[in-house]
PDB file of C-alpha atoms in Angstrom:
ATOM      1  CA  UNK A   1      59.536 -89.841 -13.637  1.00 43.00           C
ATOM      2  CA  UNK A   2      57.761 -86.532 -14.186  1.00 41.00           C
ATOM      3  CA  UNK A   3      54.357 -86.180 -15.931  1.00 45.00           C
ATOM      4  CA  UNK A   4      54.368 -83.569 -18.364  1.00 45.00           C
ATOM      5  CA  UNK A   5      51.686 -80.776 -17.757  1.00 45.00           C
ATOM      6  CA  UNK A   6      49.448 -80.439 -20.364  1.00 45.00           C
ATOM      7  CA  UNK A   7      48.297 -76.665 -21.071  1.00 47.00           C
ATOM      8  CA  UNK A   8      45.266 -75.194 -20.280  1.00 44.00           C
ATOM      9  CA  UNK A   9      43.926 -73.665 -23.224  1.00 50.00           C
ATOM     10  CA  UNK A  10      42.878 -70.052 -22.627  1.00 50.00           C
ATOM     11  CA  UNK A  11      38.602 -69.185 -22.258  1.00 51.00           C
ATOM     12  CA  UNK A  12      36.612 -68.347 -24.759  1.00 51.00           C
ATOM     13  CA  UNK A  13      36.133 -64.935 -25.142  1.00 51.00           C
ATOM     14  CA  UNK A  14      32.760 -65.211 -26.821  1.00 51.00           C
ATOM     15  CA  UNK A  15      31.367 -67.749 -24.104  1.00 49.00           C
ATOM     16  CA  UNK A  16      31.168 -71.274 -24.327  1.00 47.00           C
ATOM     17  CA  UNK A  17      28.020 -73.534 -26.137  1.00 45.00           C
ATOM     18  CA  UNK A  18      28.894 -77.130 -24.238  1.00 45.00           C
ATOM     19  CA  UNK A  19      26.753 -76.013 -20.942  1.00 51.00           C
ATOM     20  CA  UNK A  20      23.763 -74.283 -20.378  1.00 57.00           C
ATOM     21  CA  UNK A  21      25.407 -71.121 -19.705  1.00 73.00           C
ATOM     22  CA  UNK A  22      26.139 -68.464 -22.102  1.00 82.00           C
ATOM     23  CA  UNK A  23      27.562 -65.031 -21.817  1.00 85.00           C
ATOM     24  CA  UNK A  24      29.040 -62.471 -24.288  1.00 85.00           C
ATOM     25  CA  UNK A  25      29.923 -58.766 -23.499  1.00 86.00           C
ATOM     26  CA  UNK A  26      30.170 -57.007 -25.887  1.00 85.00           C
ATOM     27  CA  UNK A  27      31.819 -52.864 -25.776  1.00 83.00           C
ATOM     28  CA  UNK A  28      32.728 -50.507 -27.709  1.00 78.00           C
ATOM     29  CA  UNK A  29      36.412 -50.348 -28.457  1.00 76.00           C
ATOM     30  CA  UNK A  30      37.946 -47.397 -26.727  1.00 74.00           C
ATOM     31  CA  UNK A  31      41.382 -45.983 -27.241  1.00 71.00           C
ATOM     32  CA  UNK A  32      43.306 -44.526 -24.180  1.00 70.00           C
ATOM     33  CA  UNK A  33      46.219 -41.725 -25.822  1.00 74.00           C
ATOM     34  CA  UNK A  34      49.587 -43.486 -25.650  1.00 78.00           C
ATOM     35  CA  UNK A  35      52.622 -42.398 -24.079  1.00 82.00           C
ATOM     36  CA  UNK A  36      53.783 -41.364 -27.493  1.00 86.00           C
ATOM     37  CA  UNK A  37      50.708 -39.559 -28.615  1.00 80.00           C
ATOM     38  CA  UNK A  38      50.913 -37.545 -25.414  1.00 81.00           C
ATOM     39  CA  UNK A  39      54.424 -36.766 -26.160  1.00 87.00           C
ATOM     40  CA  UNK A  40      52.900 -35.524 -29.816  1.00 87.00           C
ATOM     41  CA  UNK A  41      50.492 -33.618 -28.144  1.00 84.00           C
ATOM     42  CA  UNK A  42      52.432 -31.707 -26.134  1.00 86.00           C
ATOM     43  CA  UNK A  43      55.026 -30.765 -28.877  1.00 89.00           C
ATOM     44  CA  UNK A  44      52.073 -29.747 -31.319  1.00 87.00           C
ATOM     45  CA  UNK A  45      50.658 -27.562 -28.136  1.00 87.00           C
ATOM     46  CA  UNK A  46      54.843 -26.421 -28.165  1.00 90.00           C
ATOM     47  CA  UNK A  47      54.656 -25.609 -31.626  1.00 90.00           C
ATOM     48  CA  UNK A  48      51.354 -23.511 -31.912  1.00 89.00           C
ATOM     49  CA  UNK A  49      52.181 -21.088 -28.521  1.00 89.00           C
ATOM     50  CA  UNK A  50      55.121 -20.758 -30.189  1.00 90.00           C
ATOM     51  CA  UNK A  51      53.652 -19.487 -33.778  1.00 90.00           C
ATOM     52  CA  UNK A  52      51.553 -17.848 -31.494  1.00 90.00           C
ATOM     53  CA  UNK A  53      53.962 -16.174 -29.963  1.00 90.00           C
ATOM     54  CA  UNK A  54      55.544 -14.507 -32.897  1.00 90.00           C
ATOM     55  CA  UNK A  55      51.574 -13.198 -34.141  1.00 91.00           C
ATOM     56  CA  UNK A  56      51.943 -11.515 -30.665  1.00 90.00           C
ATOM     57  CA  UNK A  57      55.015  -9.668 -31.037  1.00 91.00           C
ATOM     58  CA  UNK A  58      53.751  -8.441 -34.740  1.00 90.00           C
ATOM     59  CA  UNK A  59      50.704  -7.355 -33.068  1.00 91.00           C
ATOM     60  CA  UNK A  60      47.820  -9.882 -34.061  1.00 90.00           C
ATOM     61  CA  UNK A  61      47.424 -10.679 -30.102  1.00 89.00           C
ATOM     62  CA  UNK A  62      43.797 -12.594 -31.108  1.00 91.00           C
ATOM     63  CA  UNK A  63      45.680 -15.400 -32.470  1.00 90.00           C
ATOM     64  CA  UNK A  64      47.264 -16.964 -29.293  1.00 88.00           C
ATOM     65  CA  UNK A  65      44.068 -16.057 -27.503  1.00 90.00           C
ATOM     66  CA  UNK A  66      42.112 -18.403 -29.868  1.00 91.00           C
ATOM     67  CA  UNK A  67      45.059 -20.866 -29.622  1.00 89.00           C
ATOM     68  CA  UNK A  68      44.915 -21.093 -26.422  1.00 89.00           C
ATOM     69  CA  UNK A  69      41.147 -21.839 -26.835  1.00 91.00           C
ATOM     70  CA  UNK A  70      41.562 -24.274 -28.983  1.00 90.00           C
ATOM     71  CA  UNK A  71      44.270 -26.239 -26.897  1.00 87.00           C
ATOM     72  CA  UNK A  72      41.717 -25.552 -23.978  1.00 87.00           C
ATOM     73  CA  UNK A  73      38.875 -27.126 -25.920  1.00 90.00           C
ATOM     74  CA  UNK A  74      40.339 -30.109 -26.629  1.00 86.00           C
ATOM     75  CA  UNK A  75      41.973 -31.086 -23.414  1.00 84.00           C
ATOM     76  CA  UNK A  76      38.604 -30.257 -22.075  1.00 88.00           C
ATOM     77  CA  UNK A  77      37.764 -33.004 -24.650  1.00 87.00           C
ATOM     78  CA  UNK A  78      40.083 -35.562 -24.065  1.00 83.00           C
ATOM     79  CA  UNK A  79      39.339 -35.141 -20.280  1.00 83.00           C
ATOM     80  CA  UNK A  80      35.640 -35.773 -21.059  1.00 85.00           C
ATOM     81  CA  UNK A  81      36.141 -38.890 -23.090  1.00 82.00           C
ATOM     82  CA  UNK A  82      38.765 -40.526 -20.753  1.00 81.00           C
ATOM     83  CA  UNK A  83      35.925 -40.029 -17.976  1.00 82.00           C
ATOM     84  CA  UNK A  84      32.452 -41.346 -20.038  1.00 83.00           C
ATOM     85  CA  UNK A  85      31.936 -45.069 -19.320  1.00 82.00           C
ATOM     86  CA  UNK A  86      32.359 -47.775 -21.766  1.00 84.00           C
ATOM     87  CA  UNK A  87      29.133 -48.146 -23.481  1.00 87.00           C
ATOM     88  CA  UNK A  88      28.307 -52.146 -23.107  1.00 89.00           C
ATOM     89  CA  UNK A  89      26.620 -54.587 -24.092  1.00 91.00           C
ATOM     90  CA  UNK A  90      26.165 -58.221 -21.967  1.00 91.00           C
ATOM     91  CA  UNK A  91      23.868 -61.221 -23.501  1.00 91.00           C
ATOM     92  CA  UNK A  92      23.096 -64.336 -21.147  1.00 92.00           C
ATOM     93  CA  UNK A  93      21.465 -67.414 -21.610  1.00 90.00           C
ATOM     94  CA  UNK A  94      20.448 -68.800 -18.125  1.00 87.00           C
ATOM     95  CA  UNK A  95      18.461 -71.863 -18.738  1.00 83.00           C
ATOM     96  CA  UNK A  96      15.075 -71.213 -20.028  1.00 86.00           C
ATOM     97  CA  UNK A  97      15.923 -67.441 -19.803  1.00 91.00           C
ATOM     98  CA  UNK A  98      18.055 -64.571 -22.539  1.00 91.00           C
ATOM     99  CA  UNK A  99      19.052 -61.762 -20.568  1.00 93.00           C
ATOM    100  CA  UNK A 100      20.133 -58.716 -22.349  1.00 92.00           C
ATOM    101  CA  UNK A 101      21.914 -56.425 -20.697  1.00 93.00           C
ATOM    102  CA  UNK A 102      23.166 -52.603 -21.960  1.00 91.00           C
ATOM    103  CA  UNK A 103      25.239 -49.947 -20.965  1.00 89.00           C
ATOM    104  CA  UNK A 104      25.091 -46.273 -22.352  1.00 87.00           C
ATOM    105  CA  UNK A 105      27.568 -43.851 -22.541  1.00 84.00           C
ATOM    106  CA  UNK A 106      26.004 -42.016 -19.860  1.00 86.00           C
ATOM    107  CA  UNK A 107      26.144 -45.111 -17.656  1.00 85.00           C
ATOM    108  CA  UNK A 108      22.084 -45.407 -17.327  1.00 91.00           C
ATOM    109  CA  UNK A 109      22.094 -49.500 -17.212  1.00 92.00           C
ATOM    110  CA  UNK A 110      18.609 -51.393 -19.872  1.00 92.00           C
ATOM    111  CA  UNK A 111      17.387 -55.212 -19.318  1.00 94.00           C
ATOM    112  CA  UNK A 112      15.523 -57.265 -21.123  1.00 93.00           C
ATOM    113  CA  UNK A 113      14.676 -60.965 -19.949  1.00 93.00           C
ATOM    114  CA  UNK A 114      13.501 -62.931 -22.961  1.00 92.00           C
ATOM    115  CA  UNK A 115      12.402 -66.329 -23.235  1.00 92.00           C
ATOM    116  CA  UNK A 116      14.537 -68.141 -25.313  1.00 90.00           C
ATOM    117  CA  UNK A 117      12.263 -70.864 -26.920  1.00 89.00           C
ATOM    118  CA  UNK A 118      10.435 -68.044 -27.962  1.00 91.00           C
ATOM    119  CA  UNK A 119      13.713 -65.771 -29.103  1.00 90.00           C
ATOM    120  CA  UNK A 120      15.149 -65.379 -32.611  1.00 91.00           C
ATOM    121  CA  UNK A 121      18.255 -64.292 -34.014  1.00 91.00           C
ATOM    122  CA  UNK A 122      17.710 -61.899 -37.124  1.00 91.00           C
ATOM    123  CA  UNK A 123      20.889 -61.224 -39.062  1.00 89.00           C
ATOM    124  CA  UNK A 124      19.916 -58.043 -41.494  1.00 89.00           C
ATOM    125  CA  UNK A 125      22.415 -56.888 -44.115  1.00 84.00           C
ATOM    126  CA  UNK A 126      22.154 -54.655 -46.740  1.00 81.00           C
ATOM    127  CA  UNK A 127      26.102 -54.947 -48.137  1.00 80.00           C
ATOM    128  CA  UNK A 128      28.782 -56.734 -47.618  1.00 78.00           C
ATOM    129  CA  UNK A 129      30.107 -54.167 -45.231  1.00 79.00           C
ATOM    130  CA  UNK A 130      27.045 -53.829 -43.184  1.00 84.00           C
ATOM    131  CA  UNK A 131      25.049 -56.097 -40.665  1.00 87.00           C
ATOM    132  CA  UNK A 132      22.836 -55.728 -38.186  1.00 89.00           C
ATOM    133  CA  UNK A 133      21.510 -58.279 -35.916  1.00 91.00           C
ATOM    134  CA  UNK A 134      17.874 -58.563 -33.999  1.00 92.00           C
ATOM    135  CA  UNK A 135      16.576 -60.151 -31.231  1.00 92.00           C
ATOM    136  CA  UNK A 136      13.561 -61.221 -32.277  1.00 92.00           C
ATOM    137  CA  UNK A 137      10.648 -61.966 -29.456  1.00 90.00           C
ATOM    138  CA  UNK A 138       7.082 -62.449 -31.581  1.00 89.00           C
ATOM    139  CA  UNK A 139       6.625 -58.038 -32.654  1.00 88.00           C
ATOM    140  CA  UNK A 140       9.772 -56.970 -30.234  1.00 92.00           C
ATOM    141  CA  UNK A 141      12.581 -56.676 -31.597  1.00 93.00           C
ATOM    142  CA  UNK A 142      16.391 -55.974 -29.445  1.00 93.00           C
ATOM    143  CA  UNK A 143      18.695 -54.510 -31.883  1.00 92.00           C
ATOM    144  CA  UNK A 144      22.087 -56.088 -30.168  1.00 91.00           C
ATOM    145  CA  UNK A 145      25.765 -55.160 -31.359  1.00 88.00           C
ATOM    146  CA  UNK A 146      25.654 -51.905 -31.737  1.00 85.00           C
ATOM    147  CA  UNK A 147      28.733 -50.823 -30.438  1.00 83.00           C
ATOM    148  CA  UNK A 148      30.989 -53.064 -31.949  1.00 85.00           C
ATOM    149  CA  UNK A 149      32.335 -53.455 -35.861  1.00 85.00           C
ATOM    150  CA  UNK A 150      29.850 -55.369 -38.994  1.00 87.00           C
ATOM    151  CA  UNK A 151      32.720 -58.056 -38.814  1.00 87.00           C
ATOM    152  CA  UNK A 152      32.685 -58.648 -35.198  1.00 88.00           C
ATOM    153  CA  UNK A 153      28.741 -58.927 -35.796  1.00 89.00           C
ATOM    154  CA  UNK A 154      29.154 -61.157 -38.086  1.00 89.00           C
ATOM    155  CA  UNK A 155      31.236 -63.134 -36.149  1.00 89.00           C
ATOM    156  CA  UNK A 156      29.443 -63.178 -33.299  1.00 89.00           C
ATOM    157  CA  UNK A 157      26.027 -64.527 -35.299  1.00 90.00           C
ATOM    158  CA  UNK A 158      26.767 -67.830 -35.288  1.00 91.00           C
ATOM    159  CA  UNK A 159      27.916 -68.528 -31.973  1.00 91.00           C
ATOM    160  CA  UNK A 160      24.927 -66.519 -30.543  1.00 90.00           C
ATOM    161  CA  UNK A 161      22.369 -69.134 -32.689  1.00 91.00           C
ATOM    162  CA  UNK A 162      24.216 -71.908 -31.700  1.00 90.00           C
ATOM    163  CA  UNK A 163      23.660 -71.317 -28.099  1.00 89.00           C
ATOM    164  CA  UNK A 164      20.192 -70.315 -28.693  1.00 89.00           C
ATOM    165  CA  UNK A 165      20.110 -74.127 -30.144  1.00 89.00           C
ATOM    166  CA  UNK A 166      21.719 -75.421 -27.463  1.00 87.00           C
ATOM    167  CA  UNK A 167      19.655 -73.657 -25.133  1.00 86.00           C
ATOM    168  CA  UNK A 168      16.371 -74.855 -26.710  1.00 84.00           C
ATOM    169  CA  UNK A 169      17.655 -78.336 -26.395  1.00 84.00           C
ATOM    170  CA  UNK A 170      18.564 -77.982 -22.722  1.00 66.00           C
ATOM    171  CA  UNK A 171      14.935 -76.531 -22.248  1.00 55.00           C
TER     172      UNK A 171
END
């Protein structure tokens, strides 16, 4: 006789409320170039040396010079991208403490440590598309989320308040 296993159900992404620990990261949503969209690069970077090409031969040698500009700039650009870091953002409720945590785009690392008896969420819309959300600390406000979509905002609201509850409770 063989117990069945029973599955493990996968974390949380957003953190979990039950303890007194809470963590969210939030980033911004970066797209690497796929194998196919490389593959579509290089046959559009095909395509204009060989337009280019025939300008040359009827004399109008500027255009593959600026072509091959313009295919410089931009894998100048994609290079550049690829190598700028994620810009973050991390939120963690450590007992009696909010830690807020952010990342630029330059990599130049921001923390706040707030007390979270004292902390408020703000949810500010003015549409249905739009949302921003404060941290609230008596006349300091943290605007958090900024790197990530209105819906994922507005998802993340909730779950942020209830473990700034839960926190208060534990306090």
């Amino acid at each position: 006789m063989s117990a069945a296993a029973t599955p493990v159900p996968p974390p949380d992404p957003w953190g979990s409320v039950e303890t007194n620990a809470f963590e969210i990261r939030m980033a911004a949503p970066r797209s690497a170039l796929s194998f196919e969209g490389k593959l579509l690069l290089g046959g559009a970077t095909v395509a204009a040396i060989l337009v280019s090409l025939r300008f040359l031969l009827l004399g109008a040698w500027p255009v593959l010079a600026f072509s091959i500009l313009d295919l410089g700039g931009l894998a100048v650009a994609l290079v550049l991208f690829r190598r700028r870091p994620v810009p973050e953002e991390q939120l963690r409720i450590h007992g009696d403490r909010l830690e807020l945590v952010r990342i630029d785009h330059h990599g130049r690392r921001t923390e706040h440590a707030l007390p979270v008896f004292w902390t408020r969420l703000e949810i500010a819309s003015r549409s249905e598309l739009d949302c921003e959300l404060w941290l609230v600390l008596r006349r300091e406000r943290y605007r958090i989320g900024q790197f990530i979509s209105a819906a994922d905002r507005r998802a993340v609201a909730p779950r942020l308040q209830a473990a700034l509850r839960a926190a208060r409770t534990f306090s």
